[in-house]
Each structure stands twice: as C-alpha cells, then as structure tokens.
C-alpha cells in the first residue's frame, strides 16, 4: 500500500533562516504496534509554536502558497543550534481515523476507529502513531478529540504531581487559559484548593462561572494583597507557571513568602522555613526568568514537562488519567477553537500573526483535508 | 551571678536607617541545657554580613567609636520589612570558654571547657549557647575552633545532600573560597567528583595544590568549553552556588545542558532529559537571579540553607558530621583570617569597607576581649 499526502516541515538554518512548508510525502506502512492515522484535526498549542515559529520575525517574512521563509534573530537562532539544518515535522497531537495497522493485536484492533493520537507530526494528512498512545474516541468527532492529550494530561499531571508531593492546593499563574479552565474543573472535582491568577475581569468572571473560588486579577491595584489572602486561605505554596520569562514566578514566590512571614512569631534573617515550590511548564514569555532575592532560601523552582512526568508516573497512573480524559471529553476537557485552517492556510501571514499571539480562547485548529 | 559585658546589635528602621553599635548588657544565667560562654573569637562570614551591613551605603555612613549609622537604600530596606524596628544580635558562630551552665548534665559537663558554639549573637563578650550544639575543642585554640560550624557543616552538608540524591559528583561555582577549599578536601577523601569554578589563575593553582582535578577558570576565553569538558568528565549535573544574583547558576545549567545535548542521538525541541540541579546557598551578589530559557525543562533550582538541612538530616548524620569536623579541625576544616578586630574596631569605616568585600582569603575574626 502506498499512502501519499501533504505534511508540514520546519527547518532552521545556521544563519537563522526558518523555512516552514507543506510538502507531498509518501508515508511508510505501519509496523508492529504502529497505526496509520488519516488526520482530521490538530490544534496549534503553545508547545507547537516554539518549533513552528519560535522567535522568528513574521512581520518581514516572505509568504508564498504553502510556505513561509522568515528570519530567527540572535540569540534565539544560536540557542536552537541543535536543530540547525534538520528538517523537522510539527504538531504534537491530533485526531483522525486509523486506516492501517502493524501486526500487533492492539494496533489491529484500532483499524476503522477514530482516535486521538500524539504522533509529533500531526500537521499532516497522515501520521504514523503508537497504538498504545491512541485514545479511541467512540462517537466523538475529531474536533472533540483533537486536543485530548497535551492540555488534559498536563492539567491532570499537575494535580498528580501535587498529590505525590503531599499538597492539597495549587497556584496557577494563567488561570483562564484552556488548560487553566480544565485545571479549575479537575481541582473542583478532586477538592484540591486552587488559586487562579488572571489579567482581566472577564477572565475572572469566566472562572467564577466554572466554580473557581480564588481568582486574583493581576490588574487590580491591591493584587499582591489579594494574592496573599488567597494563598493564606488555600495553603497554595505550590504552583505552576506557563509564562516562564519575567517575574511571574517571582511574584508567586513573593506572595507565598509574605504569607509565610506573616505567620512567623520571630524574625529570621533567612526568611521563612515554609517550603515554596513552583514549576515552569511553558515559555509564553521567552525572556529570562527573573528571581529576586526576597524570599529567603526555602524555595524550589523546576521545569515541568509532560513526557518525563508520564514516564515517572507509571502505566497505572497514566491509564487512569487517560480514562478520565475520555470520560470527560466534552465537559472538563472540552477545547474551543477560533478558526479552522488547512496546511496551506496555516502558513499565511494573517493566520501566523494571529495564532502566534497565543491569546486565551483564540486557539487554531488545523484540518488538513479541508 | 550577674554577668555583664559588651554585645553588638543591629537595628534597621522603616526609613532605611541602619544602626550597628556595641552596648553594655547583662547576660542571663543559663538554664536547662544552656551554657554561658565567654567568647574569644568569632568570624565575620558572608552569612553574617547581610544582617550586619546588608546593602547599606557604608561610604556615606557616620562612624563614632563603637557605632555606625548608615542608610539602606530601596528596595533593600523595604525588602527587609520584617526586621524594621527590631534590635537584633549578630554573629552566627564562634568559640570561647564555658563559664556557667544550666541544670542538665550535658551542660554541666562543659563547664571550664573551650567549645565552638552557634549562639546567633557571637559578636559579644558572652553568649548563651545550646549545649547540644557546642563542640568541645580540647587543646585547640579559640581561633582554630571559631569557624567550626558554618563553613565545615555547609561543605559536609553539600556532600550529604548530593549522596542522598544519588549523586557522585558536584559542581561548585566559587571553588577557591574557604568553604570551597574544604569541599575540595572532603570530595577528595570521599571520592566524589568535583568541578571547581574560579576567577583567577592563582585560585586555580591553590586548588590544584589541594588536589582538585577539575578546576575551570571563568576568565579563560574557552571557559564554557572547559566547563563542559569537566562536567562531561565528572558527570557533575548537580551543583552549589553562593553568588545567587546574576548568571552564575545560568552558566552552570547551560554548560550541563550542552554536555547532555552532545550525548543525545536525536534532536528534541524540549532539550535533554538529563536532570540538572543547582542550589543557591548564598547571596554574594544581591541582584536578581537570571535564568535564560536555554536548557529545556529538565532542571531544578533551590535555595539551600544549613539549618533546615540539619533538621532534615537527623541526629545520627549531624553527629557524624560534627565528629568529622572535630577530627579534622586543623586540616580539612582550617580557616585563616586576614585581621583580628574587637567589637569597636569592627565598626570602623576602614574595617567595614574591607570585610564587606568578602574577598577570598581575607576573612575577619572578631576577638571581643582584645
């Protein structure tokens, strides 16, 4: 069987030239535990944007049908040295229908079914995917299942990470994001305290409607005071941040320490003994992370990434998480999209300029056959 | 019994006015497990300087015998809000002779002995100390025992922390410090790999003479390359940094990641899976810590402080560490001092200006009876 179709590739040269284009390719036959999926829908997540656009100057890029060529400025190009000259696929996740399978029983059982999958080249008309990572969607549409992996498993992963560390409350610095809304509903269901930081009153309203009890608006004048009160109330000395650059984590640590110090009966030059823990799980701001020396030494900051977390969590936990996603695909884990684009349309100036903003509630969905 | 003597106090007012002065005080009689120590020698460690001088403008301070008054600029004064208006003692550690004891057998057994102790008000002619934290010095001089706690226990604490985390190699960003030299000798004895970063060739020579096998000079043009080679050779993806501010930790993470990426067979947009761990245990640079987004998500940075570490390590480990310090007081754990000052002399412009520089090998020793 020969399967041909279009697939998107992204290549960064050593001189900073970034070429992203859809090309006609021939897909291999699936072997072993692999399946061949005819892709119907794939979201453009922030985690996809780094490799797709990164820090490229998209304003002055050249756009032709099915292709753009842009320049990635320094130091960002040099910072991606390891990918220089390598033609990479893009698109972490998506959904489609299994049209062929390798020899394994698990793979063969999926033929004809609609599944969500994590192929790593989801911006493509066909993908080879690992059957073990496919989630059968039953009667759900491809659009409903397109984002069944990255955001749902990340939000669930935060709660699993917190529980493993003996925490019963979480702080999330971008509360109203798609992922933040999922986290809000999960925490409500699991009786985990949650402090949501937002930037706008509409976002606060949105989370309030989802049942979030501690929403703090960073645009408010008394933001730090309110943040402290929410931390004091929930005990959320443990949080997750998708911004990365700037002072997002710093602000969280400061507020946590203020609460901890207010609970101390005696002054210590070293700050409080309250352990404070933050995780950076994204880089919405690609600038450096700034940590001011104002919360003593009782803090820990880590990067957090889904794949290593899943590897460390073990099969039983991951299986339970996946089942929960499937059971709540149109409720807790529902995603919404601003616009649908095919593989050519996603490479136009208008589209790129819009989706790279990563605005809350304005996600794009790639529909490669439209 | 009424014991009177001089003690140093430091007070920061809300308006940033910092007053440090020696005063005549009456010391309480020791009770329970306490001992009264006639102090003979106490070092001025970087960890003491924060409370003693901090970010104060010492150039324009007013100096009178036994006292200085200086201004702590913003945002540093506001950052120390918790101590505003509180008169604090200073001096973590020192050595002297036990002249009185509380009722406990452990306390009474120390009467007449010279001990090193950790009273928190070591810049004083007398101190109340906890007998359990006193280390009997036998025939050692007070000067030999004055620094028996902070640096030795911190250096040993690094090795214990690393071992607990399953590490067999450490990176230290200020290799030639007094503590760094101790760490070098401990690692040699314990067969722990050690990468020492220094800034000058004399420091590299010094560490080489102590048997350090991996010394990297940050002033060398090919510093990053050499640092990478040393990490590759030792496997030191785990390190300690007393600088805190600036890019000291960032540089270490970058070098670790370069080594990890060079070992990868396939490009990953998320960087390597190699866990990278750094600890900040001091603030020689009081500026913000800068972390660039250039080593993926497989890293963790924590503050590290001796007291919480000792609390978590447990009595058996701490006892073993203390015994090792005592057994090696004039070898591994020897300290040297540039100058001896009494409680008045340490508050002169000349002295403060010199010791606040915290130069390697130029430590001051406070001798309150001289």
XYZ file of C-alpha atoms in Angstrom:
740
model
C 0.000 0.000 0.000
C 1.368 3.410 -0.893
C -0.057 6.348 1.011
C 0.816 9.835 -0.114
C -0.298 13.190 1.232
C 0.792 16.561 2.442
C 2.873 17.123 5.561
C 4.282 20.270 7.126
C 8.030 20.612 7.822
C 10.038 23.282 9.616
C 13.765 23.863 9.033
C 16.059 26.343 10.755
C 19.418 27.001 9.098
C 22.530 28.099 10.960
C 22.147 31.624 9.559
C 18.719 31.956 11.210
C 16.651 31.295 8.059
C 13.455 29.469 9.039
C 11.524 27.682 6.301
C 8.107 26.186 7.061
C 6.325 24.495 4.176
C 3.843 21.761 3.380
C 5.257 19.069 1.108
C 3.947 15.995 -0.654
C 5.364 12.905 1.004
C 4.917 9.160 0.972
C 4.014 7.647 4.342
C 5.507 4.309 5.409
C 3.315 1.315 6.176
C 2.772 0.879 9.927
C 4.667 -1.981 11.569
C 4.433 -3.701 14.949
C 2.406 -1.578 17.343
C 2.074 1.327 14.909
C -1.077 2.562 13.214
C -1.505 4.840 10.199
C -3.984 7.615 11.019
C -5.752 9.763 8.434
C -5.611 13.043 10.362
C -8.737 15.150 10.577
C -7.930 17.802 13.194
C -4.856 19.008 15.122
C -4.647 22.014 17.457
C -1.883 24.634 17.406
C -0.751 24.627 21.034
C 1.838 26.954 22.575
C 4.131 23.932 22.771
C 3.893 23.581 18.971
C 4.613 27.228 18.291
C 8.211 27.121 19.524
C 9.235 24.827 16.702
C 6.787 26.270 14.154
C 7.503 29.974 14.551
C 9.672 30.472 17.640
C 11.125 33.956 17.857
C 11.039 34.459 14.053
C 10.317 37.884 12.576
C 6.957 37.035 10.968
C 6.221 40.619 10.014
C 9.001 40.670 7.448
C 8.765 37.033 6.376
C 8.122 36.053 2.757
C 4.872 34.185 2.212
C 4.059 32.030 -0.803
C 1.251 29.437 -1.063
C 2.011 26.602 1.356
C 5.268 28.142 2.602
C 6.865 30.932 4.539
C 10.510 31.895 4.974
C 11.407 34.041 7.979
C 14.458 35.070 9.968
C 15.031 33.983 13.558
C 17.102 36.711 15.256
C 20.015 36.108 17.610
C 20.429 34.910 20.300
C 17.401 32.716 19.567
C 18.795 31.094 16.444
C 22.103 30.211 18.098
C 20.092 28.973 21.089
C 18.470 26.416 18.764
C 21.818 25.253 17.406
C 20.928 21.601 17.913
C 18.204 21.815 15.222
C 20.181 23.764 12.630
C 19.797 22.202 9.204
C 17.413 19.481 10.405
C 14.028 19.205 8.665
C 11.542 18.660 11.466
C 7.859 17.675 11.496
C 5.456 19.636 13.730
C 2.188 19.158 15.606
C 2.202 17.206 18.835
C -1.331 15.875 18.858
C -4.487 15.458 16.830
C -7.320 13.130 15.922
C -8.241 11.091 12.897
C -9.243 7.665 11.682
C -6.991 4.608 11.727
C -6.667 3.338 8.151
C -3.920 0.722 8.573
C -2.133 -1.079 11.371
C 1.021 -3.058 12.148
C 0.988 -6.700 13.252
C 0.196 -6.229 16.933
C -3.290 -7.041 18.208
C -3.563 -3.626 19.887
C -2.799 -1.893 16.604
C -5.113 -4.093 14.513
C -7.998 -3.535 16.955
C -7.950 0.182 16.150
C -8.437 -0.104 12.377
C -11.526 1.857 11.311
C -11.790 3.662 14.638
C -11.472 7.366 15.229
C -8.691 8.036 17.727
C -6.813 10.881 19.285
C -3.055 10.421 18.997
C 0.328 12.011 19.734
C 2.387 11.473 16.580
C 4.633 14.552 16.736
C 3.862 15.278 13.067
C 0.139 15.989 13.452
C 0.213 18.812 10.876
C -0.074 16.243 8.146
C -2.716 14.388 6.165
C -1.453 11.077 7.537
C 0.557 10.122 10.606
C 2.211 7.044 11.994
C 1.206 6.792 15.667
C 1.901 4.422 18.547
C -1.242 2.342 19.226
C -0.517 2.419 22.960
C -0.827 6.201 22.936
C -4.051 6.270 20.874
C -7.305 7.041 22.669
C -10.355 5.570 20.836
C -12.923 8.345 20.528
C -16.089 6.293 20.024
C -18.778 8.606 18.685
C -16.838 11.777 19.426
C -15.876 13.979 16.497
C -12.244 14.507 15.512
C -12.555 18.094 16.660
C -13.715 16.968 20.091
C -10.763 14.594 20.342
C -8.067 16.712 18.706
C -6.776 18.193 21.978
C -7.311 15.130 24.167
C -3.672 14.752 25.109
C -1.466 17.795 25.765
C -3.716 20.080 27.811
C -5.834 17.423 29.581
C -2.857 15.253 30.540
C -0.862 18.317 31.614
C -3.671 19.617 33.825
C -4.155 16.164 35.317
C -0.382 15.871 35.610
C -0.238 18.988 37.789
C -2.748 17.506 40.190
C -0.938 14.159 40.236
C 2.406 15.938 40.840
C 0.923 17.984 43.676
C -0.679 14.944 45.318
C 2.582 12.999 45.032
C 4.261 15.871 46.904
C 1.609 15.825 49.624
C -0.004 19.097 48.524
C -3.712 19.843 48.662
C -3.638 23.254 46.978
C -2.186 24.668 43.757
C -1.477 28.124 42.383
C -1.798 28.626 38.607
C -0.431 31.827 37.101
C -2.539 31.797 33.918
C -5.883 30.736 35.280
C -8.151 31.438 32.340
C -6.253 29.540 29.665
C -7.808 26.466 28.104
C -5.583 24.380 30.378
C -6.405 26.630 33.340
C -10.108 26.047 32.885
C -9.541 22.283 32.814
C -7.427 22.571 35.968
C -10.212 24.542 37.638
C -12.761 21.802 36.956
C -10.376 18.995 37.966
C -9.483 20.715 41.251
C -13.166 21.281 41.999
C -13.910 17.594 41.403
C -10.894 16.468 43.451
C -11.351 19.002 46.282
C -7.911 20.499 45.643
C -7.547 24.175 46.582
C -6.755 26.368 43.577
C -5.563 29.968 43.317
C -6.114 31.273 39.767
C -4.280 34.384 38.593
C -5.894 36.231 35.649
C -5.232 39.550 33.919
C -8.752 40.719 33.106
C -12.071 40.920 34.900
C -13.792 38.936 32.077
C -11.381 36.096 32.797
C -12.218 36.303 36.489
C -15.918 36.114 35.615
C -15.338 33.115 33.363
C -13.506 31.196 36.093
C -16.087 32.246 38.664
C -18.769 30.651 36.499
C -16.733 27.425 36.429
C -16.798 27.456 40.232
C -13.312 28.801 40.935
C -13.318 30.162 44.489
C -9.972 32.009 44.483
C -9.443 34.151 41.402
C -6.991 37.050 41.667
C -6.685 39.729 38.978
C -3.132 40.979 38.408
C -4.536 44.245 37.010
C -6.063 45.135 40.370
C -4.176 47.677 42.440
C -4.268 45.501 45.541
C -3.257 42.404 43.582
C -0.405 41.345 45.888
C -2.620 41.672 48.926
C -5.393 39.628 47.331
C -2.932 37.035 46.100
C -1.550 36.718 49.617
C -5.040 36.341 51.050
C -5.862 33.588 48.535
C -2.625 31.734 49.333
C -3.263 32.121 53.049
C -6.770 30.769 52.618
C -5.883 27.754 50.456
C -2.336 26.971 51.607
C -1.144 27.056 47.986
C 2.628 27.290 48.431
C 2.968 25.184 45.287
C 2.241 26.320 41.760
C 2.581 26.070 38.009
C 3.541 28.787 35.533
C 3.385 28.681 31.704
C 4.910 32.137 31.223
C 8.495 31.337 32.217
C 10.118 34.653 31.362
C 9.944 37.775 33.502
C 8.625 37.956 37.041
C 5.655 35.624 37.013
C 7.285 33.015 39.262
C 8.962 35.737 41.308
C 5.590 37.306 42.093
C 4.206 33.963 43.220
C 7.195 33.281 45.495
C 6.984 36.794 46.946
C 3.310 36.428 47.782
C 3.890 32.970 49.296
C 6.732 34.300 51.439
C 4.695 37.266 52.637
C 2.035 34.860 53.872
C 4.648 32.618 55.494
C 6.396 35.554 57.198
C 3.072 36.888 58.490
C 2.613 33.533 60.221
C 6.053 33.671 61.918
C 6.349 34.717 65.540
C 10.040 35.629 65.376
C 12.136 37.430 62.761
C 14.655 35.364 60.809
C 17.252 36.918 58.566
C 16.912 33.883 56.318
C 13.195 34.265 55.690
C 10.546 31.692 56.491
C 11.009 27.937 56.696
C 7.835 27.445 54.638
C 8.826 25.398 51.569
C 7.722 27.183 48.406
C 7.657 25.312 45.098
C 6.987 26.497 41.571
C 7.162 24.744 38.190
C 7.653 26.431 34.824
C 5.845 24.359 32.190
C 5.889 26.749 29.247
C 7.596 29.777 27.764
C 4.821 32.170 26.737
C 7.440 34.824 27.555
C 10.743 33.767 26.007
C 12.726 36.310 28.024
C 14.854 35.276 31.011
C 13.260 34.249 34.301
C 13.965 36.869 36.980
C 14.164 35.725 40.609
C 14.677 38.476 43.164
C 16.454 37.692 46.443
C 13.389 38.399 48.557
C 12.019 35.067 49.748
C 14.886 33.500 51.620
C 16.220 30.077 50.755
C 13.140 27.900 51.269
C 12.094 27.714 47.630
C 12.476 25.375 44.693
C 11.821 26.100 41.035
C 11.780 23.381 38.379
C 10.937 22.966 34.760
C 7.952 20.652 34.230
C 7.384 18.705 31.067
C 4.630 16.230 30.293
C 6.650 13.374 28.779
C 9.139 12.902 31.640
C 6.262 13.242 34.088
C 4.315 10.458 32.351
C 7.429 8.284 32.295
C 7.891 8.744 36.025
C 4.198 8.338 36.858
C 3.970 4.755 35.645
C 1.436 2.915 33.486
C -1.304 2.533 36.075
C -1.493 6.266 36.775
C -1.270 7.206 33.100
C -4.019 4.718 32.237
C -6.271 6.184 34.917
C -5.585 9.721 33.632
C -6.392 8.751 30.041
C -9.621 7.083 31.063
C -10.636 10.229 32.900
C -9.954 12.322 29.802
C -12.092 10.036 27.653
C -14.918 10.047 30.194
C -14.987 13.851 30.307
C -14.052 14.797 26.762
C -16.947 17.197 26.159
C -17.127 18.555 29.703
C -13.948 19.094 31.771
C -11.647 18.561 28.812
C -13.537 20.389 26.078
C -11.494 22.723 23.872
C -12.809 25.502 21.682
C -11.253 26.957 18.556
C -11.320 30.361 16.982
C -10.652 29.200 13.437
C -10.003 26.150 11.279
C -7.151 26.234 8.755
C -5.686 23.670 6.392
C -1.953 23.038 5.913
C -1.631 25.880 3.409
C -3.874 28.366 5.200
C -1.930 27.967 8.453
C 1.168 29.348 6.702
C -0.371 32.661 5.592
C 0.723 35.898 7.229
C -2.773 36.605 8.518
C -3.029 33.218 10.261
C 0.503 33.083 11.686
C 0.294 36.628 13.026
C -2.931 35.768 14.794
C -2.196 32.352 16.303
C 1.310 33.179 17.490
C -0.269 35.679 19.908
C -1.487 32.640 21.891
C -4.450 34.586 23.194
C -6.706 32.818 25.635
C -9.754 31.396 23.854
C -8.353 32.001 20.371
C -6.776 28.666 19.524
C -6.447 27.492 15.917
C -7.341 24.016 14.682
C -5.560 22.514 11.700
C -7.915 20.485 9.482
C -5.559 19.034 6.856
C -8.265 17.839 4.452
C -10.394 20.999 4.384
C 25.591 35.587 89.397
C 25.482 38.770 87.344
C 27.458 38.760 84.123
C 27.870 41.997 82.204
C 29.744 42.738 79.012
C 29.601 44.262 75.568
C 27.393 42.946 72.782
C 26.814 44.145 69.248
C 23.287 44.972 67.996
C 21.954 45.919 64.565
C 18.704 47.824 64.031
C 17.053 48.775 60.743
C 14.297 51.385 60.902
C 11.444 51.648 58.424
C 13.056 54.703 56.839
C 16.193 52.677 55.974
C 18.356 53.953 58.851
C 20.688 51.168 59.965
C 22.340 51.494 63.384
C 25.006 48.994 64.438
C 26.560 49.515 67.846
C 28.163 47.669 70.731
C 26.324 48.104 74.012
C 26.844 47.107 77.638
C 24.352 44.427 78.551
C 23.632 41.999 81.367
C 23.579 38.347 80.329
C 21.020 35.970 81.842
C 22.073 32.921 83.818
C 21.969 29.738 81.706
C 19.086 27.350 82.433
C 18.343 23.751 81.437
C 20.601 22.710 78.565
C 22.111 26.178 78.131
C 25.681 27.234 78.805
C 27.187 30.702 79.243
C 30.261 31.067 77.030
C 32.903 33.736 77.426
C 33.516 34.382 73.722
C 37.080 34.595 72.478
C 36.775 34.550 68.682
C 34.004 34.814 66.090
C 34.405 35.016 62.283
C 32.603 37.500 60.040
C 31.063 35.168 57.468
C 29.118 36.255 54.369
C 26.010 34.941 56.115
C 26.624 37.431 58.945
C 27.141 40.387 56.640
C 23.546 40.516 55.414
C 22.273 41.475 58.823
C 25.337 43.480 59.813
C 25.727 45.671 56.746
C 23.421 44.376 54.021
C 23.074 46.797 51.122
C 23.804 49.844 53.313
C 25.722 52.809 51.899
C 28.842 52.461 54.063
C 30.769 55.148 52.195
C 28.479 57.890 53.499
C 27.748 56.360 56.898
C 28.534 58.196 60.128
C 31.113 56.479 62.312
C 31.638 57.102 66.027
C 33.530 54.847 68.473
C 31.625 51.572 68.809
C 28.873 52.595 66.423
C 27.935 53.377 62.826
C 24.731 54.744 61.345
C 24.144 54.131 57.643
C 21.295 54.232 55.126
C 19.963 51.104 53.425
C 18.609 52.173 50.019
C 15.368 50.935 48.490
C 14.237 48.384 47.501
C 16.541 46.656 50.006
C 15.158 48.358 53.098
C 11.555 47.604 52.171
C 12.683 44.057 51.343
C 13.737 43.690 54.995
C 10.410 44.972 56.293
C 10.078 42.103 58.742
C 13.066 43.383 60.769
C 12.131 47.064 60.801
C 12.468 48.497 64.292
C 13.740 45.242 65.800
C 17.074 45.323 67.625
C 18.892 42.188 66.512
C 22.074 40.464 67.710
C 24.635 39.301 65.126
C 27.321 36.667 64.682
C 26.308 33.101 63.925
C 29.242 31.220 65.365
C 32.343 31.492 67.480
C 34.425 29.864 70.174
C 35.074 30.551 73.834
C 35.144 29.022 77.280
C 32.083 27.777 79.165
C 31.870 29.719 82.447
C 28.420 28.627 83.677
C 25.797 26.008 82.833
C 22.137 25.162 83.340
C 20.907 22.128 85.243
C 21.325 19.480 82.550
C 24.197 17.015 82.764
C 25.274 17.802 79.205
C 25.513 21.495 80.024
C 27.304 20.969 83.351
C 29.860 18.653 81.725
C 31.059 21.541 79.548
C 31.930 23.964 82.363
C 35.562 25.035 82.091
C 35.930 23.631 78.571
C 36.675 25.574 75.434
C 33.937 24.997 72.863
C 32.826 26.184 69.472
C 29.186 27.249 69.507
C 26.385 28.698 67.375
C 24.691 31.285 69.587
C 23.465 33.747 66.919
C 24.915 36.635 68.963
C 28.584 35.675 68.699
C 29.719 39.307 68.363
C 29.554 39.623 72.112
C 31.751 39.135 75.151
C 29.378 36.487 76.472
C 26.783 34.268 74.818
C 24.107 31.867 75.902
C 24.501 28.718 73.763
C 22.751 25.369 73.459
C 24.990 22.658 74.950
C 23.843 20.178 72.308
C 25.284 22.440 69.589
C 28.617 23.009 71.390
C 31.684 21.211 70.095
C 34.336 20.725 72.810
C 37.654 21.878 71.355
C 40.079 20.031 73.643
C 43.501 21.616 73.220
C 42.544 23.613 70.146
C 42.679 27.395 70.365
C 39.551 29.525 70.137
C 40.772 30.814 66.789
C 41.080 27.259 65.479
C 37.556 26.497 66.633
C 35.852 29.816 65.807
C 34.665 28.712 62.359
C 33.942 25.077 63.191
C 30.282 25.241 62.345
C 29.032 27.289 59.368
C 31.574 26.513 56.659
C 32.524 22.956 57.698
C 28.931 21.831 58.222
C 27.832 23.529 54.984
C 30.582 21.854 52.954
C 29.793 18.492 54.550
C 26.090 19.240 54.030
C 26.611 19.603 50.279
C 28.210 16.180 50.106
C 25.459 14.637 52.269
C 22.778 16.299 50.118
C 24.407 15.047 46.936
C 24.778 11.499 48.263
C 21.149 11.495 49.418
C 20.179 12.395 45.853
C 22.304 9.592 44.441
C 24.956 11.900 43.003
C 28.671 11.147 42.875
C 29.857 14.487 41.501
C 29.348 18.142 42.424
C 29.931 21.479 40.707
C 30.887 24.444 42.909
C 30.770 27.911 41.397
C 33.188 29.591 43.846
C 35.830 26.921 44.164
C 38.598 28.825 45.930
C 36.562 30.198 48.847
C 37.325 28.990 52.346
C 34.295 26.709 52.039
C 35.328 25.674 48.525
C 38.725 24.532 49.764
C 37.050 22.455 52.480
C 34.726 20.959 49.873
C 37.718 20.113 47.704
C 39.384 18.170 50.512
C 36.142 16.428 51.559
C 35.385 15.352 47.976
C 38.921 14.038 47.576
C 38.598 11.992 50.773
C 35.117 10.713 49.808
C 35.933 10.058 46.124
C 33.232 12.488 44.985
C 33.876 14.150 41.622
C 34.203 17.938 41.915
C 34.208 20.685 39.305
C 35.594 23.911 40.801
C 34.978 27.229 39.060
C 37.453 30.013 39.886
C 38.062 33.515 38.541
C 41.846 33.759 38.719
C 44.797 31.580 37.838
C 46.226 31.919 41.393
C 42.987 30.367 42.663
C 43.325 27.542 40.152
C 46.886 26.953 41.390
C 45.728 26.946 45.016
C 43.054 24.324 44.332
C 45.445 22.311 42.198
C 47.806 22.105 45.185
C 44.903 20.794 47.296
C 44.462 18.004 44.757
C 41.480 19.372 42.810
C 41.405 17.596 39.453
C 38.816 19.746 37.632
C 39.390 23.478 38.061
C 37.927 25.801 35.430
C 38.806 29.494 35.228
C 35.911 31.748 34.195
C 38.417 34.341 32.952
C 39.671 31.964 30.269
C 38.373 32.569 26.767
C 37.395 28.948 26.285
C 35.751 28.792 29.734
C 32.425 27.311 28.553
C 34.217 24.626 26.583
C 36.425 23.705 29.529
C 33.480 23.771 31.910
C 31.594 21.428 29.591
C 34.586 19.082 29.390
C 34.868 18.990 33.204
C 31.144 18.242 33.573
C 31.358 15.579 30.902
C 34.316 14.007 32.664
C 32.873 14.002 36.177
C 29.127 13.770 35.493
C 28.520 16.820 37.698
C 24.967 17.784 36.707
C 24.451 18.901 40.299
C 25.946 21.938 41.943
C 26.070 24.645 44.571
C 26.329 28.402 44.116
C 26.962 31.085 46.784
C 26.620 34.009 44.352
C 22.879 33.875 43.787
C 22.450 37.018 41.710
C 23.277 37.302 38.032
C 24.103 34.426 35.703
C 26.195 32.121 37.844
C 23.556 29.383 38.009
C 22.523 30.062 34.421
C 26.067 29.430 33.222
C 26.205 26.138 35.097
C 22.862 24.965 33.658
C 23.935 25.989 30.147
C 27.168 24.042 30.373
C 25.368 20.991 31.808
C 22.803 21.111 29.007
C 25.460 21.420 26.318
C 27.067 18.255 27.624
C 23.700 16.478 27.810
C 22.713 17.559 24.279
C 26.078 16.423 22.918
C 25.248 12.959 24.263
C 21.820 12.851 22.537
C 21.350 10.951 19.308
C 18.171 12.774 18.243
C 17.085 16.421 18.383
C 14.355 17.340 20.861
C 12.680 20.730 20.896
C 12.416 20.397 24.663
C 16.106 19.946 25.320
C 17.720 16.974 27.010
C 16.114 14.662 29.551
C 19.233 14.905 31.730
C 18.109 16.207 35.143
C 20.137 19.273 36.103
C 20.083 20.528 39.676
C 21.548 23.628 41.282
C 21.327 25.078 44.774
C 21.820 28.722 45.743
C 23.270 28.827 49.270
C 24.349 32.449 49.473
C 23.856 35.916 48.035
C 27.336 37.293 47.360
C 25.558 39.101 44.508
C 22.332 40.585 45.853
C 20.965 41.262 42.359
C 18.236 39.087 40.844
C 18.978 35.576 39.607
C 18.748 35.427 35.807
C 17.707 32.147 34.187
C 17.699 32.107 30.405
C 15.344 29.786 28.532
C 18.156 27.754 27.038
C 18.272 24.426 28.861
C 14.849 22.959 28.355
C 12.665 21.912 31.237
C 14.843 19.265 32.911
C 16.273 21.492 35.630
C 15.601 22.327 39.244
C 16.946 25.239 41.264
C 16.519 25.509 45.019
C 17.673 27.638 47.866
C 19.876 25.706 50.311
C 20.254 26.671 53.934
C 22.198 24.863 56.645
C 19.633 24.833 59.449
C 16.737 23.210 57.542
C 19.224 20.753 56.052
C 20.469 19.724 59.510
C 16.875 19.379 60.715
C 16.067 17.082 57.803
C 19.319 15.099 58.059
C 18.637 13.728 61.534
C 20.740 13.421 64.668
C 22.843 10.479 63.606
C 24.071 12.187 60.424
C 24.649 15.509 62.169
C 26.605 13.788 64.939
C 28.798 12.048 62.388
C 29.396 15.348 60.560
C 30.358 17.143 63.784
C 32.762 14.400 64.759
C 34.428 14.683 61.384
C 34.832 18.440 61.833
C 36.438 17.966 65.230
C 38.763 15.258 63.932
C 39.976 17.485 61.092
C 39.852 20.948 62.623
C 43.378 21.980 61.686
C 43.497 20.163 58.343
C 40.379 19.948 56.119
C 38.445 22.474 58.172
C 41.159 25.018 58.947
C 40.239 28.685 58.439
C 42.604 31.601 58.069
C 41.996 35.248 58.894
C 43.301 38.473 57.476
C 42.780 40.555 60.596
C 41.524 40.448 64.178
C 39.201 43.220 65.413
C 37.330 43.801 68.662
C 33.682 44.867 68.899
C 34.568 48.553 68.469
C 37.207 48.106 65.770
C 34.822 46.070 63.627
C 32.553 49.111 63.340
C 35.156 51.492 61.891
C 34.889 52.624 58.282
C 38.236 51.066 57.410
C 37.220 47.635 58.735
C 33.664 47.573 57.377
C 34.769 48.726 53.941
C 37.308 45.928 53.827
C 35.375 42.942 55.194
C 32.166 43.635 53.306
C 34.104 42.927 50.085
C 34.064 39.260 51.162
C 37.280 38.583 49.292
C 38.544 35.034 49.234
C 41.243 34.552 51.890
C 40.549 37.909 53.576
C 38.163 36.945 56.361
C 37.963 38.971 59.586
C 37.921 37.465 63.064
C 36.169 39.249 65.914
C 38.065 38.919 69.214
C 35.747 40.643 71.708
C 38.254 40.845 74.568
C 41.230 42.185 72.624
